[in-house]
Each structure stands twice: as structure tokens, then as C-alpha cells.
mmCIF file of C-alpha atoms in Angstrom:
data_model
loop_
_atom_site.group_PDB
_atom_site.id
_atom_site.type_symbol
_atom_site.label_atom_id
_atom_site.label_comp_id
_atom_site.label_asym_id
_atom_site.label_seq_id
_atom_site.Cartn_x
_atom_site.Cartn_y
_atom_site.Cartn_z
ATOM 1 C CA UNK A 193 -6.561 7.326 6.595
ATOM 2 C CA UNK A 194 -7.826 3.772 7.086
ATOM 3 C CA UNK A 195 -6.291 0.724 5.479
ATOM 4 C CA UNK A 196 -9.219 0.597 3.074
ATOM 5 C CA UNK A 197 -8.159 3.977 1.712
ATOM 6 C CA UNK A 198 -4.533 2.938 1.162
ATOM 7 C CA UNK A 199 -2.961 1.191 -1.860
ATOM 8 C CA UNK A 200 -3.067 -2.583 -2.128
ATOM 9 C CA UNK A 201 0.320 -4.309 -2.113
ATOM 10 C CA UNK A 202 1.259 -7.746 -3.422
ATOM 11 C CA UNK A 203 4.475 -9.469 -2.316
ATOM 12 C CA UNK A 204 5.477 -12.069 -4.894
ATOM 13 C CA UNK A 205 7.988 -14.533 -3.458
ATOM 14 C CA UNK A 206 6.810 -13.973 0.097
ATOM 15 C CA UNK A 207 8.202 -17.280 1.374
ATOM 16 C CA UNK A 208 11.781 -16.795 0.102
ATOM 17 C CA UNK A 209 14.818 -15.445 1.975
ATOM 18 C CA UNK A 210 14.325 -11.871 0.789
ATOM 19 C CA UNK A 211 10.551 -12.190 1.122
ATOM 20 C CA UNK A 212 10.972 -13.115 4.781
ATOM 21 C CA UNK A 213 12.983 -9.949 5.395
ATOM 22 C CA UNK A 214 10.376 -8.005 3.419
ATOM 23 C CA UNK A 215 7.571 -9.138 5.721
ATOM 24 C CA UNK A 216 9.627 -8.054 8.719
ATOM 25 C CA UNK A 217 10.168 -4.632 7.144
ATOM 26 C CA UNK A 218 6.487 -4.264 6.291
ATOM 27 C CA UNK A 219 5.701 -5.014 9.928
ATOM 28 C CA UNK A 220 8.117 -2.435 11.338
ATOM 29 C CA UNK A 221 8.203 0.451 8.841
ATOM 30 C CA UNK A 222 5.527 3.131 8.548
ATOM 31 C CA UNK A 223 2.336 1.419 7.423
ATOM 32 C CA UNK A 224 1.374 2.937 4.069
ATOM 33 C CA UNK A 225 -0.511 -0.092 2.757
ATOM 34 C CA UNK A 226 -4.084 -1.258 2.768
ATOM 35 C CA UNK A 227 -4.388 -4.949 1.944
ATOM 36 C CA UNK A 228 -1.106 -6.855 1.724
ATOM 37 C CA UNK A 229 -1.434 -9.907 -0.504
ATOM 38 C CA UNK A 230 1.197 -12.661 -0.136
ATOM 39 C CA UNK A 231 1.963 -14.638 -3.288
ATOM 40 C CA UNK A 232 4.316 -17.565 -3.924
ATOM 41 C CA UNK A 233 4.579 -20.746 -5.980
ATOM 42 C CA UNK A 234 1.784 -23.306 -5.902
ATOM 43 C CA UNK A 235 3.742 -25.515 -3.477
ATOM 44 C CA UNK A 236 3.735 -22.712 -0.886
ATOM 45 C CA UNK A 237 0.050 -21.837 -1.294
ATOM 46 C CA UNK A 238 -1.927 -22.222 1.896
ATOM 47 C CA UNK A 239 0.958 -21.370 4.224
ATOM 48 C CA UNK A 240 0.223 -18.681 6.755
ATOM 49 C CA UNK A 241 2.772 -15.946 7.386
ATOM 50 C CA UNK A 242 2.692 -13.098 9.857
ATOM 51 C CA UNK A 243 2.808 -9.545 8.545
ATOM 52 C CA UNK A 244 1.860 -6.443 10.569
ATOM 53 C CA UNK A 245 1.019 -8.787 13.459
ATOM 54 C CA UNK A 246 -1.629 -10.653 11.484
ATOM 55 C CA UNK A 247 -1.616 -14.091 9.875
ATOM 56 C CA UNK A 248 -2.057 -13.908 6.110
ATOM 57 C CA UNK A 249 -2.535 -16.948 3.889
ATOM 58 C CA UNK A 250 -0.188 -17.309 0.922
ATOM 59 C CA UNK A 251 -1.888 -17.665 -2.441
ATOM 60 C CA UNK A 252 -0.510 -19.277 -5.599
ATOM 61 C CA UNK A 253 0.894 -17.078 -8.340
ATOM 62 C CA UNK A 254 -1.647 -16.502 -11.114
ATOM 63 C CA UNK A 255 -2.948 -13.676 -13.280
ATOM 64 C CA UNK A 256 -5.933 -13.244 -10.963
ATOM 65 C CA UNK A 257 -3.571 -12.527 -8.037
ATOM 66 C CA UNK A 258 -3.010 -9.028 -9.386
ATOM 67 C CA UNK A 259 -6.665 -7.997 -9.664
ATOM 68 C CA UNK A 260 -7.070 -4.812 -7.636
ATOM 69 C CA UNK A 261 -3.352 -4.592 -6.788
ATOM 70 C CA UNK A 262 -1.713 -1.138 -6.930
ATOM 71 C CA UNK A 263 1.908 -2.163 -6.330
ATOM 72 C CA UNK A 264 3.460 -5.623 -6.734
ATOM 73 C CA UNK A 265 6.918 -6.331 -5.306
ATOM 74 C CA UNK A 266 8.770 -9.228 -6.898
ATOM 75 C CA UNK A 267 11.441 -11.157 -4.961
ATOM 76 C CA UNK A 268 11.778 -14.107 -7.338
ATOM 77 C CA UNK A 269 14.286 -15.468 -9.900
ATOM 78 C CA UNK A 270 14.903 -13.532 -13.111
ATOM 79 C CA UNK A 271 12.871 -15.830 -15.336
ATOM 80 C CA UNK A 272 9.836 -15.628 -13.026
ATOM 81 C CA UNK A 273 9.982 -11.830 -12.937
ATOM 82 C CA UNK A 274 10.520 -11.633 -16.692
ATOM 83 C CA UNK A 275 7.237 -13.487 -17.218
ATOM 84 C CA UNK A 276 5.051 -12.187 -14.395
ATOM 85 C CA UNK A 277 6.053 -8.550 -13.828
ATOM 86 C CA UNK A 278 4.646 -7.474 -17.232
ATOM 87 C CA UNK A 279 1.456 -9.380 -16.412
ATOM 88 C CA UNK A 280 1.123 -7.489 -13.123
ATOM 89 C CA UNK A 281 1.706 -4.224 -14.983
ATOM 90 C CA UNK A 282 -0.922 -5.144 -17.574
ATOM 91 C CA UNK A 283 -3.385 -5.535 -14.711
ATOM 92 C CA UNK A 284 -2.699 -1.974 -13.581
ATOM 93 C CA UNK A 285 -0.146 -2.631 -10.847
ATOM 94 C CA UNK A 286 3.242 -0.943 -10.666
ATOM 95 C CA UNK A 287 5.729 -3.825 -10.565
ATOM 96 C CA UNK A 288 8.809 -3.266 -8.372
ATOM 97 C CA UNK A 289 11.258 -5.980 -9.316
ATOM 98 C CA UNK A 290 14.234 -7.175 -7.273
ATOM 99 C CA UNK A 291 15.605 -9.510 -9.957
ATOM 100 C CA UNK A 292 18.062 -8.739 -12.731
ATOM 101 C CA UNK A 293 15.465 -9.153 -15.464
ATOM 102 C CA UNK A 294 14.858 -5.473 -16.220
ATOM 103 C CA UNK A 295 17.737 -3.529 -14.672
ATOM 104 C CA UNK A 296 19.335 -2.444 -17.923
ATOM 105 C CA UNK A 297 16.092 -2.058 -19.893
ATOM 106 C CA UNK A 298 16.081 1.590 -21.062
ATOM 107 C CA UNK A 299 12.314 1.745 -20.433
ATOM 108 C CA UNK A 300 12.638 0.567 -16.824
ATOM 109 C CA UNK A 301 14.011 2.970 -14.199
ATOM 110 C CA UNK A 302 16.664 1.602 -11.852
ATOM 111 C CA UNK A 303 15.954 3.311 -8.554
ATOM 112 C CA UNK A 304 17.653 3.967 -5.229
ATOM 113 C CA UNK A 305 15.296 6.367 -3.398
ATOM 114 C CA UNK A 306 18.068 8.265 -1.599
ATOM 115 C CA UNK A 307 19.779 8.918 -4.945
ATOM 116 C CA UNK A 308 17.237 9.104 -7.790
ATOM 117 C CA UNK A 309 13.703 8.782 -6.392
ATOM 118 C CA UNK A 310 12.272 10.997 -9.154
ATOM 119 C CA UNK A 311 13.187 8.339 -11.719
ATOM 120 C CA UNK A 312 10.459 6.089 -10.267
ATOM 121 C CA UNK A 313 7.776 8.354 -11.767
ATOM 122 C CA UNK A 314 8.859 7.644 -15.354
ATOM 123 C CA UNK A 315 8.061 3.979 -15.998
ATOM 124 C CA UNK A 316 6.824 3.347 -19.559
ATOM 125 C CA UNK A 317 6.475 -0.387 -18.963
ATOM 126 C CA UNK A 318 4.880 -0.035 -15.533
ATOM 127 C CA UNK A 319 7.972 -1.662 -13.993
ATOM 128 C CA UNK A 320 10.658 -0.283 -11.663
ATOM 129 C CA UNK A 321 13.847 -2.238 -11.080
ATOM 130 C CA UNK A 322 15.854 -2.686 -7.887
ATOM 131 C CA UNK A 323 19.678 -2.738 -8.255
ATOM 132 C CA UNK A 324 21.984 -5.619 -7.443
ATOM 133 C CA UNK A 325 22.954 -5.942 -3.785
ATOM 134 C CA UNK A 326 26.635 -5.245 -4.470
ATOM 135 C CA UNK A 327 25.848 -1.974 -6.238
ATOM 136 C CA UNK A 328 23.474 -1.008 -3.439
ATOM 137 C CA UNK A 329 26.196 -1.487 -0.835
ATOM 138 C CA UNK A 330 28.043 1.550 -2.194
ATOM 139 C CA UNK A 331 25.746 3.658 -4.368
ATOM 140 C CA UNK A 332 23.859 5.467 -1.587
ATOM 141 C CA UNK A 333 27.112 6.861 -0.193
ATOM 142 C CA UNK A 334 28.558 7.500 -3.646
ATOM 143 C CA UNK A 335 25.381 9.275 -4.725
ATOM 144 C CA UNK A 336 25.743 11.734 -1.859
ATOM 145 C CA UNK A 337 29.412 12.348 -2.673
ATOM 146 C CA UNK A 338 28.703 12.682 -6.397
ATOM 147 C CA UNK A 339 26.019 15.312 -5.800
ATOM 148 C CA UNK A 340 28.595 17.545 -4.087
ATOM 149 C CA UNK A 341 31.894 16.625 -5.726
ATOM 150 C CA UNK A 342 31.143 15.188 -9.171
ATOM 151 C CA UNK A 343 32.178 11.557 -9.594
ATOM 152 C CA UNK A 344 34.540 10.690 -12.486
ATOM 153 C CA UNK A 345 35.927 7.214 -11.867
ATOM 154 C CA UNK A 346 35.605 4.212 -9.551
ATOM 155 C CA UNK A 347 37.940 1.374 -8.662
ATOM 156 C CA UNK A 348 36.070 -1.191 -6.573
ATOM 157 C CA UNK A 349 36.968 -4.463 -4.867
ATOM 158 C CA UNK A 350 33.977 -6.246 -3.358
ATOM 159 C CA UNK A 351 34.018 -8.702 -0.462
ATOM 160 C CA UNK A 352 30.709 -10.493 -0.912
ATOM 161 C CA UNK A 353 28.913 -12.645 1.649
ATOM 162 C CA UNK A 354 27.818 -16.236 1.051
ATOM 163 C CA UNK A 355 24.137 -15.246 1.244
ATOM 164 C CA UNK A 356 24.624 -13.385 -2.037
ATOM 165 C CA UNK A 357 24.533 -16.871 -3.570
ATOM 166 C CA UNK A 358 21.194 -17.589 -1.875
ATOM 167 C CA UNK A 359 20.401 -20.167 0.779
ATOM 168 C CA UNK A 360 22.625 -22.784 -0.937
ATOM 169 C CA UNK A 361 25.561 -20.417 -0.396
ATOM 170 C CA UNK A 362 24.804 -20.027 3.300
ATOM 171 C CA UNK A 363 24.297 -23.770 3.745
ATOM 172 C CA UNK A 364 27.556 -24.558 1.935
ATOM 173 C CA UNK A 365 29.599 -22.114 4.019
ATOM 174 C CA UNK A 366 28.185 -23.404 7.308
ATOM 175 C CA UNK A 367 28.857 -27.001 6.260
ATOM 176 C CA UNK A 368 32.411 -26.140 5.226
ATOM 177 C CA UNK A 369 33.068 -24.306 8.487
ATOM 178 C CA UNK A 370 31.948 -27.403 10.372
ATOM 179 C CA UNK A 371 34.456 -29.522 8.454
ATOM 180 C CA UNK A 372 37.428 -27.249 9.173
ATOM 181 C CA UNK A 373 36.572 -25.938 12.635
ATOM 182 C CA UNK A 374 38.395 -28.567 14.705
ATOM 183 C CA UNK A 375 41.623 -28.609 12.716
ATOM 184 C CA UNK A 376 44.692 -26.671 13.822
ATOM 185 C CA UNK A 377 46.655 -27.518 10.665
ATOM 186 C CA UNK A 378 44.303 -26.861 7.748
ATOM 187 C CA UNK A 379 45.327 -23.947 5.589
ATOM 188 C CA UNK A 380 49.045 -24.627 5.859
ATOM 189 C CA UNK A 381 49.531 -26.861 2.790
ATOM 190 C CA UNK A 382 48.429 -26.468 -0.848
ATOM 191 C CA UNK A 383 45.095 -28.177 -1.435
ATOM 192 C CA UNK A 384 44.508 -29.283 2.168
ATOM 193 C CA UNK A 385 41.378 -27.119 2.567
ATOM 194 C CA UNK A 386 40.011 -28.390 -0.764
ATOM 195 C CA UNK A 387 40.417 -31.986 0.331
ATOM 196 C CA UNK A 388 38.872 -31.370 3.752
ATOM 197 C CA UNK A 389 35.883 -29.440 2.413
ATOM 198 C CA UNK A 390 35.088 -31.738 -0.517
ATOM 199 C CA UNK A 391 31.822 -30.198 -1.710
ATOM 200 C CA UNK A 392 32.232 -26.517 -2.652
ATOM 201 C CA UNK A 393 28.478 -25.935 -3.036
ATOM 202 C CA UNK A 394 27.729 -23.026 -5.415
ATOM 203 C CA UNK A 395 31.301 -21.701 -5.207
ATOM 204 C CA UNK A 396 34.188 -22.626 -7.538
ATOM 205 C CA UNK A 397 36.580 -23.177 -4.606
ATOM 206 C CA UNK A 398 36.348 -23.666 -0.829
ATOM 207 C CA UNK A 399 34.973 -20.595 0.928
ATOM 208 C CA UNK A 400 35.898 -21.592 4.481
ATOM 209 C CA UNK A 401 39.449 -20.474 5.370
ATOM 210 C CA UNK A 402 39.610 -18.865 1.951
ATOM 211 C CA UNK A 403 38.527 -16.026 -0.323
ATOM 212 C CA UNK A 404 37.319 -16.711 -3.861
ATOM 213 C CA UNK A 405 37.862 -14.061 -6.554
ATOM 214 C CA UNK A 406 34.649 -14.895 -8.331
ATOM 215 C CA UNK A 407 30.945 -14.035 -8.017
ATOM 216 C CA UNK A 408 28.315 -14.494 -10.693
ATOM 217 C CA UNK A 409 28.617 -16.068 -14.118
ATOM 218 C CA UNK A 410 31.296 -15.792 -16.805
ATOM 219 C CA UNK A 411 30.866 -13.021 -19.360
ATOM 220 C CA UNK A 412 33.011 -11.771 -22.254
ATOM 221 C CA UNK A 413 36.738 -11.197 -21.786
ATOM 222 C CA UNK A 414 36.868 -12.902 -18.381
ATOM 223 C CA UNK A 415 34.546 -10.508 -16.561
ATOM 224 C CA UNK A 416 31.930 -11.878 -14.163
ATOM 225 C CA UNK A 417 28.279 -10.881 -14.268
ATOM 226 C CA UNK A 418 28.589 -9.322 -10.795
ATOM 227 C CA UNK A 419 31.445 -7.092 -11.929
ATOM 228 C CA UNK A 420 29.513 -5.885 -14.956
ATOM 229 C CA UNK A 421 26.437 -5.221 -12.810
ATOM 230 C CA UNK A 422 28.424 -2.916 -10.551
ATOM 231 C CA UNK A 423 29.696 -0.996 -13.584
ATOM 232 C CA UNK A 424 26.484 -0.782 -15.587
ATOM 233 C CA UNK A 425 24.088 -0.207 -12.709
ATOM 234 C CA UNK A 426 26.215 2.525 -11.105
ATOM 235 C CA UNK A 427 26.254 4.376 -14.410
ATOM 236 C CA UNK A 428 22.476 4.159 -14.787
ATOM 237 C CA UNK A 429 21.558 5.099 -11.199
ATOM 238 C CA UNK A 430 23.938 8.051 -11.039
ATOM 239 C CA UNK A 431 23.090 9.239 -14.546
ATOM 240 C CA UNK A 432 26.730 8.941 -15.626
ATOM 241 C CA UNK A 433 26.763 6.822 -18.806
ATOM 242 C CA UNK A 434 30.505 7.374 -19.334
ATOM 243 C CA UNK A 435 31.623 6.768 -15.735
ATOM 244 C CA UNK A 436 34.828 4.725 -15.638
ATOM 245 C CA UNK A 437 34.317 1.735 -13.337
ATOM 246 C CA UNK A 438 36.905 -0.962 -12.589
ATOM 247 C CA UNK A 439 35.642 -3.835 -10.430
ATOM 248 C CA UNK A 440 36.871 -7.126 -8.991
ATOM 249 C CA UNK A 441 34.267 -9.148 -7.094
ATOM 250 C CA UNK A 442 35.439 -11.528 -4.363
ATOM 251 C CA UNK A 443 33.436 -13.989 -2.256
ATOM 252 C CA UNK A 444 34.443 -14.117 1.429
ATOM 253 C CA UNK A 445 33.491 -16.455 4.316
ATOM 254 C CA UNK A 446 30.847 -14.116 5.756
ATOM 255 C CA UNK A 447 27.218 -15.212 6.094
ATOM 256 C CA UNK A 448 25.471 -11.900 5.355
ATOM 257 C CA UNK A 449 26.670 -8.346 4.576
ATOM 258 C CA UNK A 450 28.718 -7.275 1.599
ATOM 259 C CA UNK A 451 31.768 -5.020 1.899
ATOM 260 C CA UNK A 452 33.587 -2.922 -0.684
ATOM 261 C CA UNK A 453 36.903 -1.131 -0.864
ATOM 262 C CA UNK A 454 36.249 1.914 -3.044
ATOM 263 C CA UNK A 455 38.665 4.298 -4.743
ATOM 264 C CA UNK A 456 36.598 7.225 -6.063
ATOM 265 C CA UNK A 457 37.956 10.013 -8.253
ATOM 266 C CA UNK A 458 36.057 13.318 -8.368
ATOM 267 C CA UNK A 459 35.952 16.429 -10.531
ATOM 268 C CA UNK A 460 36.723 18.605 -7.529
ATOM 269 C CA UNK A 461 39.531 18.436 -5.008
ATOM 270 C CA UNK A 462 38.444 16.617 -1.861
ATOM 271 C CA UNK A 463 39.335 16.475 1.806
ATOM 272 C CA UNK A 464 38.489 13.959 4.500
ATOM 273 C CA UNK A 465 36.721 16.657 6.491
ATOM 274 C CA UNK A 466 34.445 17.530 3.554
ATOM 275 C CA UNK A 467 33.768 13.876 2.805
ATOM 276 C CA UNK A 468 32.884 13.289 6.458
ATOM 277 C CA UNK A 469 30.505 16.251 6.372
ATOM 278 C CA UNK A 470 28.741 14.947 3.262
ATOM 279 C CA UNK A 471 28.498 11.357 4.454
ATOM 280 C CA UNK A 472 27.422 12.306 7.976
ATOM 281 C CA UNK A 473 24.456 14.205 6.558
ATOM 282 C CA UNK A 474 23.463 11.697 3.877
ATOM 283 C CA UNK A 475 20.186 9.772 4.324
ATOM 284 C CA UNK A 476 20.746 6.026 4.569
ATOM 285 C CA UNK A 477 24.438 6.380 5.461
ATOM 286 C CA UNK A 478 26.213 5.905 8.782
ATOM 287 C CA UNK A 479 29.727 7.295 9.086
ATOM 288 C CA UNK A 480 31.872 5.065 11.317
ATOM 289 C CA UNK A 481 35.404 6.322 10.923
ATOM 290 C CA UNK A 482 37.707 6.489 13.931
ATOM 291 C CA UNK A 483 40.603 4.117 13.167
ATOM 292 C CA UNK A 484 42.622 5.462 16.097
ATOM 293 C CA UNK A 485 40.082 3.783 18.358
ATOM 294 C CA UNK A 486 39.501 0.794 16.093
ATOM 295 C CA UNK A 487 36.136 2.046 14.819
ATOM 296 C CA UNK A 488 35.248 1.210 11.221
ATOM 297 C CA UNK A 489 32.551 -0.945 9.612
ATOM 298 C CA UNK A 490 32.801 -4.732 9.582
ATOM 299 C CA UNK A 491 30.185 -7.213 8.350
ATOM 300 C CA UNK A 492 29.791 -8.754 11.806
ATOM 301 C CA UNK A 493 28.726 -5.369 13.201
ATOM 302 C CA UNK A 494 26.639 -4.162 10.250
ATOM 303 C CA UNK A 495 24.548 -7.307 9.609
ATOM 304 C CA UNK A 496 20.856 -6.818 10.395
ATOM 305 C CA UNK A 497 20.993 -3.033 10.004
ATOM 306 C CA UNK A 498 19.546 -0.910 7.217
ATOM 307 C CA UNK A 499 22.101 1.807 6.331
ATOM 308 C CA UNK A 500 25.281 1.771 4.301
ATOM 309 C CA UNK A 501 28.175 2.079 6.764
ATOM 310 C CA UNK A 502 31.273 3.971 5.641
ATOM 311 C CA UNK A 503 34.701 4.164 7.257
ATOM 312 C CA UNK A 504 38.445 4.273 6.554
ATOM 313 C CA UNK A 505 37.889 7.493 4.589
ATOM 314 C CA UNK A 506 41.258 8.732 3.312
ATOM 315 C CA UNK A 507 42.344 11.220 0.682
ATOM 316 C CA UNK A 508 44.525 9.480 -1.856
ATOM 317 C CA UNK A 509 48.213 10.075 -1.210
ATOM 318 C CA UNK A 510 48.864 10.449 -4.928
ATOM 319 C CA UNK A 511 45.702 12.240 -6.066
ATOM 320 C CA UNK A 512 44.038 15.166 -4.224
ATOM 321 C CA UNK A 513 40.880 14.529 -6.273
ATOM 322 C CA UNK A 514 40.425 10.950 -4.975
ATOM 323 C CA UNK A 515 39.134 9.240 -1.844
ATOM 324 C CA UNK A 516 39.640 5.708 -0.571
ATOM 325 C CA UNK A 517 36.866 4.237 1.578
ATOM 326 C CA UNK A 518 35.526 0.992 3.027
ATOM 327 C CA UNK A 519 31.780 0.321 2.984
ATOM 328 C CA UNK A 520 29.498 -2.364 4.395
ATOM 329 C CA UNK A 521 25.801 -3.064 3.851
ATOM 330 C CA UNK A 522 23.475 -5.936 4.684
ATOM 331 C CA UNK A 523 22.831 -7.519 1.288
ATOM 332 C CA UNK A 524 19.448 -8.954 2.331
ATOM 333 C CA UNK A 525 18.150 -5.672 3.760
ATOM 334 C CA UNK A 526 19.196 -2.508 1.896
ATOM 335 C CA UNK A 527 20.762 -4.754 -0.719
ATOM 336 C CA UNK A 528 17.417 -6.350 -1.544
ATOM 337 C CA UNK A 529 14.261 -6.135 0.593
ATOM 338 C CA UNK A 530 14.631 -2.634 2.043
ATOM 339 C CA UNK A 531 15.366 -0.832 -1.216
ATOM 340 C CA UNK A 532 12.458 -2.653 -2.860
ATOM 341 C CA UNK A 533 10.187 -1.593 0.013
ATOM 342 C CA UNK A 534 11.428 1.999 -0.221
ATOM 343 C CA UNK A 535 10.730 2.121 -3.964
ATOM 344 C CA UNK A 536 7.235 0.768 -3.336
ATOM 345 C CA UNK A 537 6.681 3.450 -0.682
ATOM 346 C CA UNK A 538 7.710 6.149 -3.188
ATOM 347 C CA UNK A 539 5.064 4.785 -5.574
ATOM 348 C CA UNK A 540 2.485 4.561 -2.760
ATOM 349 C CA UNK A 541 3.067 8.239 -1.951
ATOM 350 C CA UNK A 542 2.599 9.112 -5.641
ATOM 351 C CA UNK A 543 -0.631 7.119 -5.846
ATOM 352 C CA UNK A 544 -1.923 8.743 -2.679
ATOM 353 C CA UNK A 545 -1.129 12.202 -4.105
ATOM 354 C CA UNK A 546 -3.238 11.417 -7.173
ATOM 355 C CA UNK A 547 -6.177 10.401 -5.022
#
């Protein structure tokens, strides 16, 4: 099949942080696309970016951009997606959105291809949503375990990287690290790190030499938006509307790659051996669990890779129906660009079937 016979793809937000990763993925994954159209704000129009080894000129976002487009991937802020994704859909494109604008819309499927790919076929609004990066760090592995063991309850503590707050988060952490790097005394007195860092950037407290038990915006009863996303999105993806989910989201001084400590309770009694068997055979999961030899996932080792990495798998001492695990996933790859690309590929396969 030639490129002319394949679906046309639009990448909206091609010049952003996630868009940059997306272009890399489109250049290295199986090529299922015909024309790839790169779209961004008017100020980025005219830039040339390389995708599939070819220079492609970025065009400004407009209604006409979506003429002839089969699939449009959106890597833009919520308000931009909320306005433009329905326009793309009205033009006949399937909009695959990486923002939070449509995730909990009952007429928009929330899709992780390894877990619920079939949901992508039922899209009344012509839009498919991509989950939050924190949810994506754990849900591929949990989906595999749920399919075999029946998930009942989750207790989750996240350890989220600075890049989850966008480029300003990365810039702030690097600047803070520069301010504290040469000191051998900082972190020994109350408030000394605050005074040395000065500007916290997008974080409510210093991130260097610290952890901050906050990510997202304030919601009712003291919960953060990130914590509610983990709860609500896990329920929707797994098809478990009554799943009990308890979450605390924490920002840590890591550039990229989120981690989570997960306590999962199942309907069936579990063993480490059975969990290992399930996880070792699950698509999109790498089992790295040999603590005797110091082998378990860490963000520094997982960054830049596509799978969810799982280690420290233990059966709960007090509950034979529960497992405790540690998971890591690159929040810019599987947590954003890769899952969006995978959803788009599911749609491309469907469109090709029809033809």
C-alpha cells in the first residue's frame, strides 16, 4: 500500500513538548499514514520540522486545516482542544485528544489500547480521549492484572516528575538544582532550601532537595485535580464505575518519568508468582523485579522508554488478596505521545478495514 492509499493524519500542537516526541514516534513506529499534516499556532506557522526523514512545513490552526484529514491528534491545552477537536470531527476527522477536555465525557471513549482498544470504535462525538499521564503510568499493568484477578480497590501514591508541569516545571527544577548544587549545608535547617531557591516556579514549594505533596489544582474537600483524575479515569478505562481508589499525588525532583507505589486488592487470592506470570506476558509492560540483586524500576533508568515498568511485587502481609508494587513510566511517551499515537493507529486500522 502506498502512502496515497493510507489515511491522512494531522498533528495539532506539533511544535510543543509532547508534539516533539510525537514526531519522533511517527518517524520510528510502523508507518500507517499517508500525508502527515503538522499544525500549530499562527506564531509557529512556517517552521519546518522533520518527520519520517522529511521536512514538513507547519501550518497555522484553522478550520481548513482539517479538510481531507482522517485522524487528527491534539497535543494542546484543554481550552484549545475543547474548541477545535469538535471542529475537526465536524470535518470528518476522528479527533484523538491528549488534553483533559473530554476525558470524563460519557460520549467520548477514554482509551488505552492494551486495555480497552474496542472502546475506540464507539465514539458518538467523533472524539477519543487519551488519559492523564499519571493514570497511564499504572493502568496498563493494572488492566492485565484485573483481567485475570478482578480488581476491587486501589491505594496509590504517585511520585510525579517536573515535566508533568510542562516546560516551566522542567526549567524551574533545573534552575533550583543549580542554586543548591554547591551547598553542603542546605536541607539541614527549616526554611533554608526555600530561601536559597527563591522562585518556586509552578510548584507551591521548592522541588530541589524536596518532595511536594501536591500536583494539579485544588478541588472539593482538599483533593487535587491529579488525584481525582487517577480515580475517575481508572474507573472509566477499566469499566469499574464503583472501584475504590485512594490517591495521594506527590511531585518529586525528577525531570521526566512518573512513578507510583500501588496497593491493589483483588477478588481472587494472589501470589507473586502468578502476578509475575501475568505481568511478564502483558503487552506494554516490562517486569523488572529482582530486589536481591538491586533490580527494580527507577525513573533514571526508565526515562526515554515506552513500556510501563513494574517491580517490587509483593503479596500483602496482611491480605492474601492484595499486591504491593512499584511502577514507572515515561510521562511524555506512554504517558502522552505514545498512547495518543497508538489510539490513532487503532483508528487507522479500522479505517483501512472499511476501505
